[in-house]
Every structure is written in structure tokens, then in C-alpha cells.
Coordinates of C-alpha atoms and ligand atoms in Angstrom, one line a residue:
X11 CA 3.5 189.6 75.1
X12 CA 2.5 186.0 75.8
X13 CA 0.6 186.6 79.2
X14 CA -0.4 189.2 81.5
X15 CA -1.0 186.6 84.4
X16 CA -0.1 183.1 85.1
X17 CA -2.6 180.4 85.3
X18 CA -2.5 180.3 89.1
X19 CA -3.3 183.8 90.2
X20 CA -6.5 185.1 88.7
X21 CA -9.3 185.4 91.4
X22 CA -12.6 187.1 91.7
X23 CA -11.0 190.4 92.5
X24 CA -9.9 190.4 88.8
X25 CA -13.5 190.2 87.5
X26 CA -14.2 192.1 84.5
X27 CA -10.6 192.5 83.6
X28 CA -9.2 191.6 80.1
X29 CA -6.3 189.2 80.6
X30 CA -3.8 187.1 78.5
X31 CA -2.8 183.6 79.4
X32 CA -0.4 181.0 77.9
X33 CA -0.1 177.4 78.7
X34 CA -1.0 173.9 78.1
X35 CA -4.4 172.4 77.4
X36 CA -4.9 169.9 80.2
X37 CA -8.5 168.9 79.6
X38 CA -11.3 169.8 77.2
X39 CA -15.1 169.5 77.7
X40 CA -16.9 170.0 74.5
X41 CA -20.7 170.4 74.7
X42 CA -21.0 171.8 71.2
X43 CA -22.5 175.1 72.2
X44 CA -20.0 175.6 74.9
X45 CA -16.3 174.4 75.3
X46 CA -14.4 174.4 78.5
X47 CA -10.6 174.2 78.7
X48 CA -8.4 173.7 81.6
X49 CA -5.3 175.8 80.9
X50 CA -2.3 174.7 82.8
X51 CA 1.1 176.3 83.4
X52 CA 3.8 176.0 86.3
X53 CA 1.5 178.0 88.5
X54 CA -1.8 176.4 88.2
X55 CA -4.8 175.8 86.2
X56 CA -7.4 178.4 84.9
X57 CA -10.6 177.4 83.4
X58 CA -11.3 178.8 79.9
X59 CA -14.8 179.1 78.3
X60 CA -15.7 179.4 74.8
X61 CA -19.6 180.2 74.5
X62 CA -21.6 180.0 71.2
X63 CA -23.7 182.9 72.3
X64 CA -20.8 185.2 73.1
X65 CA -18.0 184.0 70.8
X66 CA -17.7 184.0 66.9
X67 CA -18.3 180.7 64.9
X68 CA -14.7 180.8 63.9
X69 CA -13.6 180.9 67.5
X70 CA -16.0 177.9 68.5
X71 CA -14.7 175.9 65.5
X72 CA -10.9 176.4 66.6
X73 CA -11.8 175.8 70.1
X74 CA -13.4 172.5 69.0
X75 CA -10.2 171.4 67.3
X76 CA -8.0 171.8 70.4
X77 CA -6.3 168.7 71.7
X78 CA -4.6 167.7 75.0
X79 CA -1.2 169.4 75.6
X80 CA -1.6 172.0 72.7
X81 CA 0.2 175.1 73.6
X82 CA -2.1 178.0 73.3
X83 CA -2.4 181.8 74.1
X84 CA -5.6 183.3 74.8
X85 CA -7.0 186.8 75.5
X86 CA -10.4 187.0 77.5
X87 CA -12.5 188.5 80.1
X88 CA -12.4 187.3 83.7
X89 CA -15.9 186.2 84.7
X90 CA -17.6 184.7 87.7
X91 CA -18.1 180.8 87.4
X92 CA -21.5 179.4 87.8
X93 CA -20.4 176.3 89.5
X94 CA -17.4 177.1 91.5
X95 CA -14.5 174.7 92.5
X96 CA -13.4 175.5 96.0
X97 CA -10.4 173.1 95.7
X98 CA -8.3 175.4 93.4
X99 CA -7.2 179.0 93.9
X100 CA -8.8 179.9 90.6
X101 CA -11.9 177.9 91.1
X102 CA -14.4 181.0 91.4
X103 CA -13.5 182.4 88.1
X104 CA -13.1 181.6 84.3
X105 CA -11.9 183.3 81.3
X106 CA -14.5 184.1 78.6
X107 CA -12.2 183.7 75.6
X108 CA -12.1 186.3 72.7
X109 CA -9.0 185.4 71.0
X110 CA -7.3 182.1 70.6
X111 CA -3.8 181.5 69.1
X112 CA -2.4 178.0 69.0
X113 CA 1.3 178.3 69.6
X114 CA 2.0 174.6 69.1
X115 CA 0.0 171.3 68.8
X116 CA 0.9 168.2 70.5
X117 CA 0.7 164.5 69.9
X118 CA -1.6 162.7 72.4
X119 CA 0.6 162.2 75.4
X120 CA 1.3 158.6 76.3
X121 CA -0.1 159.1 79.8
X122 CA -2.5 161.4 81.5
X123 CA -0.8 164.6 82.6
X124 CA -2.7 165.2 85.9
X125 CA -2.2 164.8 89.6
X126 CA -3.1 161.0 89.2
X127 CA -1.7 159.5 86.0
X128 CA -2.2 156.1 84.3
X129 CA 1.5 156.1 83.3
X130 CA 3.8 153.4 84.8
X131 CA 7.2 154.2 86.1
X132 CA 9.0 153.3 82.9
X133 CA 6.7 155.3 80.5
X134 CA 7.0 158.3 82.9
X135 CA 10.8 158.1 82.8
X136 CA 11.0 157.8 79.1
X137 CA 8.8 160.9 78.7
X138 CA 10.0 162.6 81.8
X139 CA 9.6 166.2 80.3
X140 CA 5.8 165.3 80.3
X141 CA 6.0 163.8 83.8
X142 CA 7.5 167.1 84.9
X143 CA 4.4 168.9 83.9
X144 CA 2.5 166.9 86.5
X145 CA 2.1 168.7 89.8
X146 CA 3.5 165.8 92.0
X147 CA 6.8 165.9 90.0
X148 CA 7.0 169.6 89.5
X149 CA 6.3 170.3 93.2
X150 CA 9.1 168.0 94.3
X151 CA 11.5 170.0 92.0
X152 CA 10.3 173.3 93.4
X153 CA 10.7 171.8 96.9
X154 CA 14.2 170.8 96.1
X155 CA 14.9 174.3 95.0
X156 CA 13.7 175.8 98.2
X157 CA 15.9 173.4 100.2
X158 CA 18.8 174.4 98.2
X159 CA 18.1 178.1 98.8
X160 CA 17.9 177.5 102.6
X161 CA 21.2 175.7 102.6
X162 CA 22.9 178.5 100.7
X163 CA 21.3 181.1 102.9
X164 CA 22.4 179.5 106.1
X165 CA 25.9 178.6 105.0
X166 CA 26.5 182.0 103.4
X167 CA 25.4 183.7 106.6
X168 CA 27.8 181.6 108.5
X169 CA 30.6 183.0 106.2
X170 CA 31.1 179.9 103.9
X171 CA 32.0 180.6 100.4
X172 CA 30.8 178.3 97.6
X173 CA 33.7 177.4 95.4
X174 CA 33.3 175.1 92.3
X175 CA 35.9 172.2 91.9
X176 CA 36.7 170.3 88.8
X177 CA 34.9 167.3 87.4
X178 CA 37.7 166.0 85.3
X179 CA 40.1 164.8 88.0
X180 CA 42.2 161.9 89.4
X181 CA 40.6 159.1 91.3
X182 CA 39.3 160.1 94.8
X183 CA 39.0 157.3 97.3
X184 CA 35.4 157.2 98.6
X185 CA 35.3 153.5 98.3
X186 CA 33.6 153.1 95.0
X187 CA 34.7 152.5 91.3
X188 CA 35.5 155.6 89.3
X189 CA 33.8 156.7 86.1
X190 CA 36.6 157.6 83.8
X191 CA 36.7 159.9 80.9
X192 CA 39.5 159.3 78.1
X193 CA 41.6 162.1 77.2
X194 CA 41.9 162.9 73.6
X195 CA 44.7 165.2 74.0
X196 CA 46.7 162.9 76.2
X197 CA 46.8 159.7 74.4
X198 CA 46.1 156.6 76.5
X199 CA 45.3 158.7 79.6
X200 CA 42.1 159.1 81.6
X201 CA 40.4 161.5 83.9
X202 CA 38.3 160.2 86.7
X203 CA 35.0 161.9 87.8
X204 CA 35.1 162.8 91.4
X205 CA 33.4 160.4 93.9
X206 CA 33.5 163.6 95.9
X207 CA 35.5 166.7 95.9
X208 CA 37.3 165.6 99.0
X209 CA 40.9 166.2 98.1
X210 CA 40.0 169.6 96.6
X211 CA 38.2 170.9 99.5
X212 CA 41.2 170.0 101.6
X213 CA 43.4 171.8 99.2
X214 CA 41.0 174.9 99.5
X215 CA 41.8 174.8 103.3
X216 CA 45.5 174.8 102.6
X217 CA 44.6 177.8 100.3
X218 CA 43.3 179.6 103.3
X219 CA 39.5 179.6 102.1
X220 CA 38.6 178.7 105.7
X221 CA 34.9 177.8 105.2
X222 CA 34.0 176.1 101.9
X223 CA 30.8 174.6 100.7
X224 CA 29.5 173.5 97.3
X225 CA 26.2 171.9 96.2
X226 CA 27.9 169.5 93.9
X227 CA 27.4 166.3 91.7
X228 CA 29.5 163.3 92.6
X229 CA 29.9 160.2 90.6
X230 CA 30.3 156.6 91.9
X231 CA 30.2 153.6 89.7
X232 CA 28.6 151.2 92.2
X233 CA 26.3 148.4 91.7
X234 CA 23.0 150.2 92.2
X235 CA 21.1 149.0 95.3
X236 CA 17.6 150.3 95.4
X237 CA 17.2 154.1 95.4
X238 CA 20.9 155.0 94.4
X239 CA 22.0 157.0 91.7
X240 CA 25.5 156.8 89.9
X241 CA 25.5 160.6 90.0
X242 CA 24.0 162.3 92.9
X243 CA 24.3 165.6 94.7
X244 CA 26.1 166.6 98.0
X245 CA 26.2 169.5 100.1
X246 CA 29.9 169.4 100.4
X247 CA 31.6 171.4 103.3
X248 CA 35.1 171.9 104.8
X249 CA 36.4 174.1 107.6
X250 CA 39.8 175.2 108.9
X251 CA 40.7 175.7 112.5
X252 CA 38.1 173.4 113.7
X253 CA 37.6 170.5 116.1
X254 CA 34.9 167.9 115.9
X255 CA 32.7 169.9 118.1
X256 CA 32.8 173.0 115.9
X257 CA 31.6 171.0 113.1
X258 CA 28.8 169.2 114.9
X259 CA 27.5 172.7 116.1
X260 CA 27.4 174.3 112.6
X261 CA 25.8 171.4 110.9
X262 CA 23.4 170.7 113.7
X263 CA 22.5 174.3 113.1
X264 CA 22.1 173.9 109.4
X265 CA 19.8 170.8 110.0
X266 CA 17.8 172.7 112.5
X267 CA 17.5 175.6 110.2
X268 CA 16.2 173.5 107.4
X269 CA 13.7 171.6 109.6
X270 CA 12.4 174.9 110.9
X271 CA 12.2 176.8 107.5
X272 CA 11.1 173.9 105.4
X273 CA 9.0 171.8 107.8
X274 CA 8.1 174.3 110.5
X275 CA 9.4 172.0 113.2
X276 CA 11.6 173.1 116.0
X277 CA 14.2 170.3 116.9
X278 CA 16.3 171.4 119.9
X279 CA 17.6 168.0 120.7
X280 CA 20.3 166.3 118.6
X281 CA 21.2 163.1 120.7
X282 CA 24.6 161.7 120.3
X283 CA 25.7 158.0 120.3
X284 CA 28.9 156.3 119.7
X285 CA 29.1 153.9 116.8
X286 CA 29.6 150.9 119.3
X287 CA 26.5 151.9 121.2
X288 CA 24.6 152.1 117.9
X289 CA 25.5 148.9 116.9
X290 CA 24.9 147.3 120.3
X291 CA 21.5 148.8 120.7
X292 CA 20.2 148.9 117.2
X293 CA 22.5 146.7 115.2
X294 CA 23.0 149.5 112.8
X295 CA 25.1 152.7 112.4
X296 CA 22.2 154.7 111.3
X297 CA 19.4 153.9 113.6
X298 CA 15.9 155.2 113.4
X299 CA 15.2 156.4 116.7
X300 CA 11.7 157.4 116.2
X301 CA 10.7 154.0 117.7
X302 CA 12.2 151.9 120.5
X303 CA 12.7 148.1 120.2
X304 CA 16.1 148.4 121.4
X305 CA 18.4 145.3 121.5
X306 CA 18.9 143.4 124.7
X307 CA 21.8 141.0 125.1
X308 CA 20.3 137.8 126.4
X309 CA 23.5 135.9 126.7
X310 CA 23.3 135.6 130.3
X311 CA 19.7 134.7 130.5
X312 CA 19.4 132.4 127.6
X313 CA 22.5 130.4 127.3
X314 CA 23.6 127.4 129.3
X315 CA 19.9 126.6 130.2
X316 CA 19.7 123.3 128.2
X317 CA 18.6 124.9 124.8
X318 CA 21.8 124.0 122.8
X319 CA 20.8 126.0 119.8
X320 CA 21.6 129.0 121.8
X321 CA 24.6 127.7 123.8
X322 CA 27.2 127.7 121.0
X323 CA 26.4 131.1 119.8
X324 CA 28.3 134.3 120.1
X325 CA 25.2 136.5 120.8
X326 CA 21.6 135.9 121.9
X327 CA 19.7 139.1 121.4
X328 CA 16.0 140.1 121.6
X329 CA 13.7 143.0 121.0
X330 CA 10.2 143.7 122.4
X331 CA 7.6 144.4 119.7
X332 CA 5.0 146.7 121.4
X333 CA 1.5 145.3 121.3
X334 CA 2.3 142.2 119.1
X335 CA 1.6 139.5 121.7
X336 CA -1.8 139.2 120.0
X337 CA 0.0 138.0 116.7
X338 CA -1.5 134.7 115.5
X339 CA 0.8 131.7 114.8
X340 CA 0.4 132.5 111.2
X341 CA 1.6 136.1 111.6
X342 CA 4.6 135.0 113.6
X343 CA 5.4 132.1 111.0
X344 CA 5.4 135.0 108.4
X345 CA 8.0 136.8 110.3
X346 CA 10.1 133.8 110.7
X347 CA 9.9 133.2 106.8
X348 CA 10.8 136.9 106.4
X349 CA 14.0 136.7 108.4
X350 CA 14.9 133.4 106.6
X351 CA 14.8 134.9 103.2
X352 CA 18.2 134.9 101.6
X353 CA 18.4 138.8 101.7
X354 CA 18.3 138.5 105.6
X355 CA 19.7 135.0 106.0
X356 CA 18.7 134.2 109.5
X357 CA 18.3 130.6 110.8
X358 CA 15.0 131.4 112.7
X359 CA 13.4 133.4 115.4
X360 CA 12.6 132.5 118.9
X361 CA 9.3 134.1 120.2
X362 CA 8.0 134.9 123.6
X363 CA 4.3 136.2 124.0
X364 CA 4.0 138.5 127.1
X365 CA 0.1 138.0 127.3
X366 CA -2.1 140.7 128.6
X367 CA -2.9 138.5 131.7
X368 CA 0.8 138.5 132.5
X369 CA 1.4 134.9 131.4
X370 CA 4.3 133.9 129.1
X371 CA 4.0 131.6 126.1
X372 CA 7.0 130.9 123.9
X373 CA 8.3 128.7 121.1
X374 CA 11.0 127.3 123.7
X375 CA 8.7 126.5 126.7
X376 CA 10.5 123.2 126.9
X377 CA 13.8 124.8 127.8
X378 CA 12.9 127.8 129.7
X379 CA 10.9 128.4 133.0
X380 CA 8.6 131.1 133.3
X381 CA 11.0 132.9 135.5
X382 CA 13.7 132.6 132.8
X383 CA 11.2 134.2 130.3
X384 CA 10.6 136.9 132.8
X385 CA 14.3 137.8 132.8
X386 CA 14.1 138.1 129.0
X387 CA 11.0 140.4 129.4
X388 CA 12.9 142.4 132.0
X389 CA 16.2 142.8 129.7
X390 CA 14.1 143.6 126.6
X391 CA 11.9 146.0 128.4
X392 CA 8.7 144.1 127.3
X393 CA 5.4 144.8 128.8
X394 CA 2.1 142.8 129.0
X395 CA 0.8 142.7 125.4
X396 CA 4.2 142.7 123.8
X397 CA 6.0 140.0 121.7
X398 CA 9.6 139.2 122.3
X399 CA 11.7 138.1 119.3
X400 CA 15.0 136.6 119.7
X401 CA 17.9 135.7 117.4
X402 CA 21.1 134.1 117.9
X403 CA 24.5 133.6 116.0
X404 CA 27.7 135.4 115.1
X405 CA 27.5 138.8 116.8
X406 CA 27.9 141.1 113.7
X407 CA 25.7 139.1 111.4
X408 CA 23.0 138.7 114.1
X409 CA 22.8 142.3 114.9
X410 CA 22.5 143.2 111.1
X411 CA 19.7 140.6 110.8
X412 CA 17.8 141.6 113.8
X413 CA 18.2 145.3 112.7
X414 CA 16.5 144.5 109.4
X415 CA 13.8 142.8 111.4
X416 CA 13.3 145.8 113.6
X417 CA 13.0 148.2 110.7
X418 CA 10.6 145.8 109.0
X419 CA 8.4 145.8 112.1
X420 CA 8.8 149.6 112.4
X421 CA 7.3 150.0 108.9
X422 CA 4.7 147.2 109.5
X423 CA 3.4 148.7 112.8
X424 CA 3.5 152.3 111.5
X425 CA 6.1 153.5 113.8
X426 CA 8.1 155.4 111.2
X427 CA 6.0 158.6 110.7
X428 CA 7.3 160.6 107.9
X429 CA 6.3 163.7 109.6
X430 CA 8.2 163.2 112.7
X431 CA 11.9 164.1 112.6
X432 CA 14.6 162.3 114.7
X433 CA 18.0 163.5 114.0
X434 CA 21.1 161.8 115.7
X435 CA 24.8 162.1 115.6
X436 CA 26.7 158.9 115.5
X437 CA 30.3 159.5 116.6
X438 CA 33.7 157.6 117.0
X439 CA 33.4 155.4 114.0
X440 CA 36.3 152.8 113.7
X441 CA 39.2 154.2 111.6
X442 CA 39.6 150.9 109.7
X443 CA 37.5 148.2 108.5
X444 CA 38.5 144.6 107.6
X445 CA 37.8 143.6 104.1
X446 CA 37.4 139.8 103.8
X447 CA 37.8 140.0 99.9
X448 CA 41.3 141.6 99.9
X449 CA 42.3 140.5 103.4
X450 CA 43.2 143.9 104.2
X451 CA 42.1 147.0 106.4
X452 CA 40.5 149.7 104.5
X453 CA 39.6 153.2 105.6
X454 CA 36.1 153.1 106.8
X455 CA 35.5 156.7 105.9
X456 CA 38.4 157.6 103.7
X457 CA 42.2 157.7 104.1
X458 CA 42.3 161.4 105.1
X459 CA 40.4 160.7 108.4
X460 CA 42.4 161.3 111.5
X461 CA 42.4 158.7 114.2
X462 CA 41.7 159.7 117.9
X463 CA 45.0 160.6 119.4
X464 CA 44.4 158.2 122.5
X465 CA 43.9 155.2 120.1
X466 CA 47.0 155.9 117.9
X467 CA 49.1 153.1 119.8
X468 CA 46.5 150.6 118.8
X469 CA 47.4 151.0 115.2
X470 CA 50.3 148.6 116.0
X471 CA 48.4 146.1 118.1
X472 CA 44.7 146.1 117.2
X473 CA 44.1 148.3 114.2
X474 CA 40.4 147.3 114.0
X475 CA 39.8 149.0 117.5
X476 CA 41.3 152.4 116.7
X477 CA 38.4 155.0 116.5
X478 CA 38.4 157.9 114.1
X479 CA 37.4 161.5 114.5
X480 CA 34.5 160.6 112.2
X481 CA 30.9 161.4 112.6
X482 CA 27.6 160.7 110.7
X483 CA 24.4 162.7 111.0
X484 CA 21.4 160.3 110.8
X485 CA 17.9 161.4 110.3
X486 CA 15.0 158.9 110.6
X487 CA 17.1 156.0 110.0
X488 CA 19.1 157.4 107.0
X489 CA 22.6 158.6 107.0
X490 CA 22.1 162.1 105.7
X491 CA 25.8 163.4 106.3
X492 CA 29.2 162.1 107.2
X493 CA 32.6 163.6 107.7
X494 CA 35.8 163.7 109.7
X495 CA 38.5 165.8 111.2
X496 CA 41.3 165.3 108.7
X497 CA 45.1 164.5 108.9
X498 CA 46.9 167.6 108.2
X499 CA 50.5 166.7 108.3
X500 CA 52.6 164.8 105.8
X501 CA 54.0 162.4 108.2
X502 CA 50.7 161.1 109.7
X503 CA 49.3 160.9 106.2
X504 CA 52.1 158.9 104.8
X505 CA 51.8 156.5 107.8
X506 CA 48.1 156.1 107.1
X507 CA 48.7 155.2 103.4
X508 CA 51.1 152.8 104.6
X509 CA 48.7 151.1 107.0
X510 CA 46.3 150.9 104.2
X511 CA 48.5 149.0 102.2
X512 CA 49.7 151.6 99.6
X513 CA 53.3 151.3 98.6
X514 CA 55.2 154.6 98.8
X515 CA 55.2 155.0 95.1
X516 CA 51.5 154.3 94.9
X517 CA 50.6 156.9 97.6
X518 CA 52.9 159.4 95.8
X519 CA 51.3 158.7 92.5
X520 CA 47.8 159.0 93.6
X521 CA 48.0 161.7 96.5
X522 CA 51.4 163.2 96.0
X523 CA 49.8 166.6 95.3
X524 CA 48.2 166.6 98.7
X525 CA 51.2 165.3 100.5
X526 CA 53.1 168.1 98.8
X527 CA 50.5 170.7 100.0
X528 CA 50.6 169.5 103.6
X529 CA 54.3 170.6 103.6
X530 CA 53.2 174.2 102.9
X531 CA 51.4 175.2 106.1
X532 CA 48.2 173.0 106.0
X533 CA 45.9 174.2 108.8
X534 CA 44.0 171.7 111.0
X535 CA 40.7 171.2 109.3
X536 CA 37.6 169.0 108.9
X537 CA 34.4 168.7 107.1
X538 CA 31.3 166.9 106.2
X539 CA 29.1 166.2 103.2
X540 CA 25.4 165.7 103.2
X541 CA 23.6 163.6 100.7
X542 CA 21.4 166.3 99.2
X543 CA 19.0 164.0 97.3
X544 CA 18.2 162.0 100.3
X545 CA 18.0 164.9 102.5
X546 CA 15.5 166.5 100.3
X547 CA 13.4 163.4 100.0
X548 CA 13.3 163.0 103.8
X549 CA 12.3 166.6 104.5
X550 CA 9.7 166.0 101.8
X551 CA 8.3 163.1 103.9
X552 CA 9.4 160.5 101.2
X553 CA 11.8 157.6 100.9
X554 CA 12.6 157.6 97.2
X555 CA 15.2 160.1 95.9
X556 CA 14.4 159.5 92.4
X557 CA 11.2 161.7 92.6
X558 CA 13.3 164.7 93.6
X559 CA 15.8 164.5 90.7
X560 CA 14.6 166.0 87.4
X561 CA 16.2 163.4 85.2
X562 CA 17.1 160.4 87.2
X563 CA 18.5 157.0 86.0
X564 CA 17.0 153.7 86.4
X565 CA 18.1 150.7 88.4
X566 CA 20.6 149.8 85.8
X567 CA 22.1 153.2 85.6
X568 CA 20.4 154.0 82.4
X569 CA 18.7 157.2 81.4
X570 CA 15.9 155.7 79.3
X571 CA 14.8 159.1 77.9
X572 CA 18.0 160.0 76.1
X573 CA 19.1 156.3 75.9
X574 CA 22.4 156.5 77.6
X575 CA 25.0 155.1 78.1
X576 CA 25.4 154.4 74.4
X577 CA 28.0 153.1 71.9
X578 CA 30.7 155.5 70.4
X579 CA 31.2 155.4 66.6
X580 CA 34.5 154.3 65.1
X581 CA 35.7 157.8 64.4
X582 CA 35.2 158.9 68.0
X583 CA 36.9 155.8 69.3
X584 CA 39.9 156.4 67.1
X585 CA 40.3 159.9 68.1
X586 CA 40.2 158.8 71.6
X587 CA 42.8 156.0 71.0
X588 CA 40.3 153.5 72.2
X589 CA 39.5 150.0 71.1
X590 CA 36.3 148.3 72.4
X591 CA 36.9 144.6 73.4
X592 CA 33.5 142.8 73.2
Ligands
LIG123 N1 34.0 163.2 101.2 C1 33.4 162.6 102.1 C2 32.2 161.8 101.4 O1 31.8 162.0 100.3 C3 32.6 163.4 103.1 C4 33.7 164.1 104.0 O2 34.4 163.5 104.6 O3 33.5 165.4 104.1 O4 31.4 161.1 102.2

């Protein structure tokens, strides 16, 4: 038996008992006549004491030779500590060691394995298994497990069945590149790793499974923007005989359940907003509604008043920044520089200070009267003490730029409190999205998403205006889930492939199996998938998903610990009938 207790559970009520513990040496304080050791395992830290007066010379000697991260097993008596540590649960006791067994030695770790560490990100990733011994990392993995359990509980109780789907499949159209796997047995042929189990979950509905879910890995070969992983986890769900409303209800319920069980907060209100409204009010399809600064269209108030910078523009749009009228010229210049950076790409910012005394001062006083500016204040909802910031230009671009500024200010002003949760459904996404590069429409969600019935005629005349039965669940400015009601008949699905520019052969080759299945009694169905990594991070009050993944990849998609991806040797390449062109 290695242990009678864990390192996190012994307290004064165990005083006088003999116990056995196993764990890692976190810290050693050696005074010669006494040696203290902090012994750590997953559950906590227990202090060990070796005392010259009460222990044999041999034991004292061996204790003196312990090093950091040695794995040891001890037997000893629980005694009351002289100087207690109220900060840890075992802080009132220590173990007077009578037997010490060194189970394994350790090289000196490359960084300190404590709450605070001196190890930088790269080093910690290279030795991730050591990093995982640290509380902040370990606790996040435990937290992730708890969220996963709650997801499973809720969905199982709602009659969902977890079904696994294959990883070695054919391309799935989620809008990214596929990772591919060569097939040794099928010369010259490749599997694709699923970007999501989309087609399989639809086939499960044809198979009569009715309510499916899976906590599942998905793979997308994308250029990694900040905080994305090439492999990530989804809570993937699908239901048969449902309308959009049924899906919204069930998954609103799941989110409410998680917020309650994990964070102890009751959220009754899940507001809804259309995509069009979200873009107009926040310039963003995943608005953070924990704070205001809603967009105000100032076309009427600001155009044709002699300021020709605005006159030619499609959109003049402003926000009121609360309490920011006191910004100095320097602070405002900094904001202007911020929006002019290439990442944002704006031409500049017009500002209006709505001073505490009610007066208005702006960067465009030459062109606008005080009454004009009052009109801007009214539209943006600015109050005395606020700063109005205005941008102008092409509608879509300007909204995106102002949205970035709004989020930046939300962060700067501390308006994005990680302990506050503001969910929001965004509905009625466009079905299609114009792609400049290929000069073609693409499915905004994926090609299996159904158009709104009343918009179907627009497919012929104005495809960009067709709305889909597609929805996203947004939490604190992050898209945490997205899905749609699907097409479930062959005719409409073929038509959709056609609109998306697939030839009949291409559609058949890629999705023939699905079209065939649709001819065997496919029920109406729809679903949703949640980004599990992101959801866990947000519930955990953090913005980075990497911390909640045991073995994440870096920004270049590399696992620096196992050093992957890597080259294949010649034999393996031959076996796979592959030749590397470099
Ligand atoms: N497969 C979709 C995705 O990964 C989710 C869905 O439509 O259910 O985004």
C-alpha cells in the first residue's frame, strides 16, 4: 500500500494517528537538526518533519539528501504544528516521519513547480507534464472535467445518447482546410479528419437516434489566429423532429444548468437579437452585451453639413464612451493611433467631448454647431461626462473597425467583468456569404443549413439577402455555440449544392451518401455544436483556451513537448506510397 491518505486531507482530528503518504517533494527546509519537507500530490500539500531528537541518524541523513520533485513514500505520526498555516487545509498538522522510501529521484526541474512559477510559456509547454503538477494548471483540468460531467448529466437526463463517430472520414465542409491521413491499404487515397461530425450526426438522425450528443475532437487546418487550436473539442448535438425554437430551449437550458452548477449564478434571461440587428448595433455577430456603447447611425446628423470627409461615406457611425470626456488630448491621440494600426485599418476618429458642464467640444467644431453635436449626443445616448467617438466609411468595414474599438474600450474601462455572464442568441444569419477571392457565394454556416421558407424566392434574385434557420449562442462576446435547422430532402439539398457552385458530379462524389440517405425517410432535424474549450475557459473566467487543454499546441500548430509534426522516414513514406516534394 503506497498511501493511507492523500496529501490534502489530514487535519487535527487525525492527531496521533499513523499514516502513510506518497507524493512529490515540493520544498525542503534543512536546518541540520530538523528537516521540513512539503509533500505534494493532486489533492494538496502536507508538511513532513524529520527531527534529530526523534528520528534515527540514518533517517536524518536520507532526509537531508532529498531533492525537489523526488517521489517518496513516508510513514509517520500526525502531530500538531507549532506554527500553523491557516492558508492550507492541512496547515495545522505535520507528519513526524518514521520511515522514508525514495520511490524515484528527479532531475532538478527547469522551473519552480509552485503556484507562481519562474518558467516562461515555452519552457512550461516543453515540460507540460511538470506544469500540470502546478495548482493553476491542474485546477483548470479538474474544472474542465467538472464542466464535461455537467454537460453529460444534463444531456443524458434530457434523453440524449452519446454516440461516437469516426475520425478517419471524408472531407466535411466547415469552411477550413482538412487534415488528411494517407491510407496504406488504399494506394494513393486519403482520409480526412473531421472538421466536425456534421454529416454523421445527420445520418444518425436518419438512423432514428433522435437525440445525439458527443464531446468530440474536431480538426481544422487553419492559419492559427490567437488562441485557436488545430484540434479542439466540441459538444456536438443533433435532434430530430425539432424546430429552431426546440433547439434554442434545450440548449438555453444546458447553458443555464452549467452557469448554475459551475458558477452558482442564475440567469433567466437569454435575450435574442437578429444578425442584422447585431451588426447594426455592435458591428459584430457576437456582441458582448455586458456593456453598452451601442452604435448610432449618424448619417442624417453628420452628412451634408460642409464636412466633406463624411459626405461621401456610406456610413457615419458613433458610440458614447461613458465617463471619457475627461480624456486628455494625448489619450485621445492614442486611441486614434490604435484605430489606424494596420490590424484595424481605420482612417481616423472624430471625437466630441460632452463636458460635465454640458458644453460640447469636438475635433470638428469648424463644421458643426453646438446644436449639431447635441444631435449626435442624442443619437449615441451620450450624457454629460461622456466622449463620443465617430467613424465613417464603407458600411461593413467601418462597423468592424468601430466594433474593435468598442471592445478595446470595454477592456480598457474594465467593463468586461469575467464574473458577469451575459448570454445572447443571435438569430437569422444570412444563408450565403460572398467570397471576394473565389467570386462566389459560400454557405455562411455550412451547406446543410436550411433557408427560411419565406426567403427562398430571393435565392433567384438576391441570394445575399436570404436568411437561414441558423443561430449562434454568444456568451460575453464569444461565440460559444452555433447550429442550424437542416435541409432534410434531397431536392432542396441538391439545389443548395447547385447554388454553392458544386457540379452534380462534385456534389455526388462528396456528399452522395447523404443525398442517398435523404431518400430513405430522413426526419426533419437540426442541431448545434458548442466550442467546449472556449466554453470552459469563459466559465472559468479566463479568455485563453490553452490553459484548459492538457497538451495544447503553440501558435505555429506545434506540440513542442513531443516535437510534432515531424518528418517520416523513407520506409514509412514508401509504405504509404508518398513522395515528399521539398
Ligand atoms: N457542425 C457545425 C459546426 O461545427 C455545428 C452544427 O451545425 O451543428 O460549427
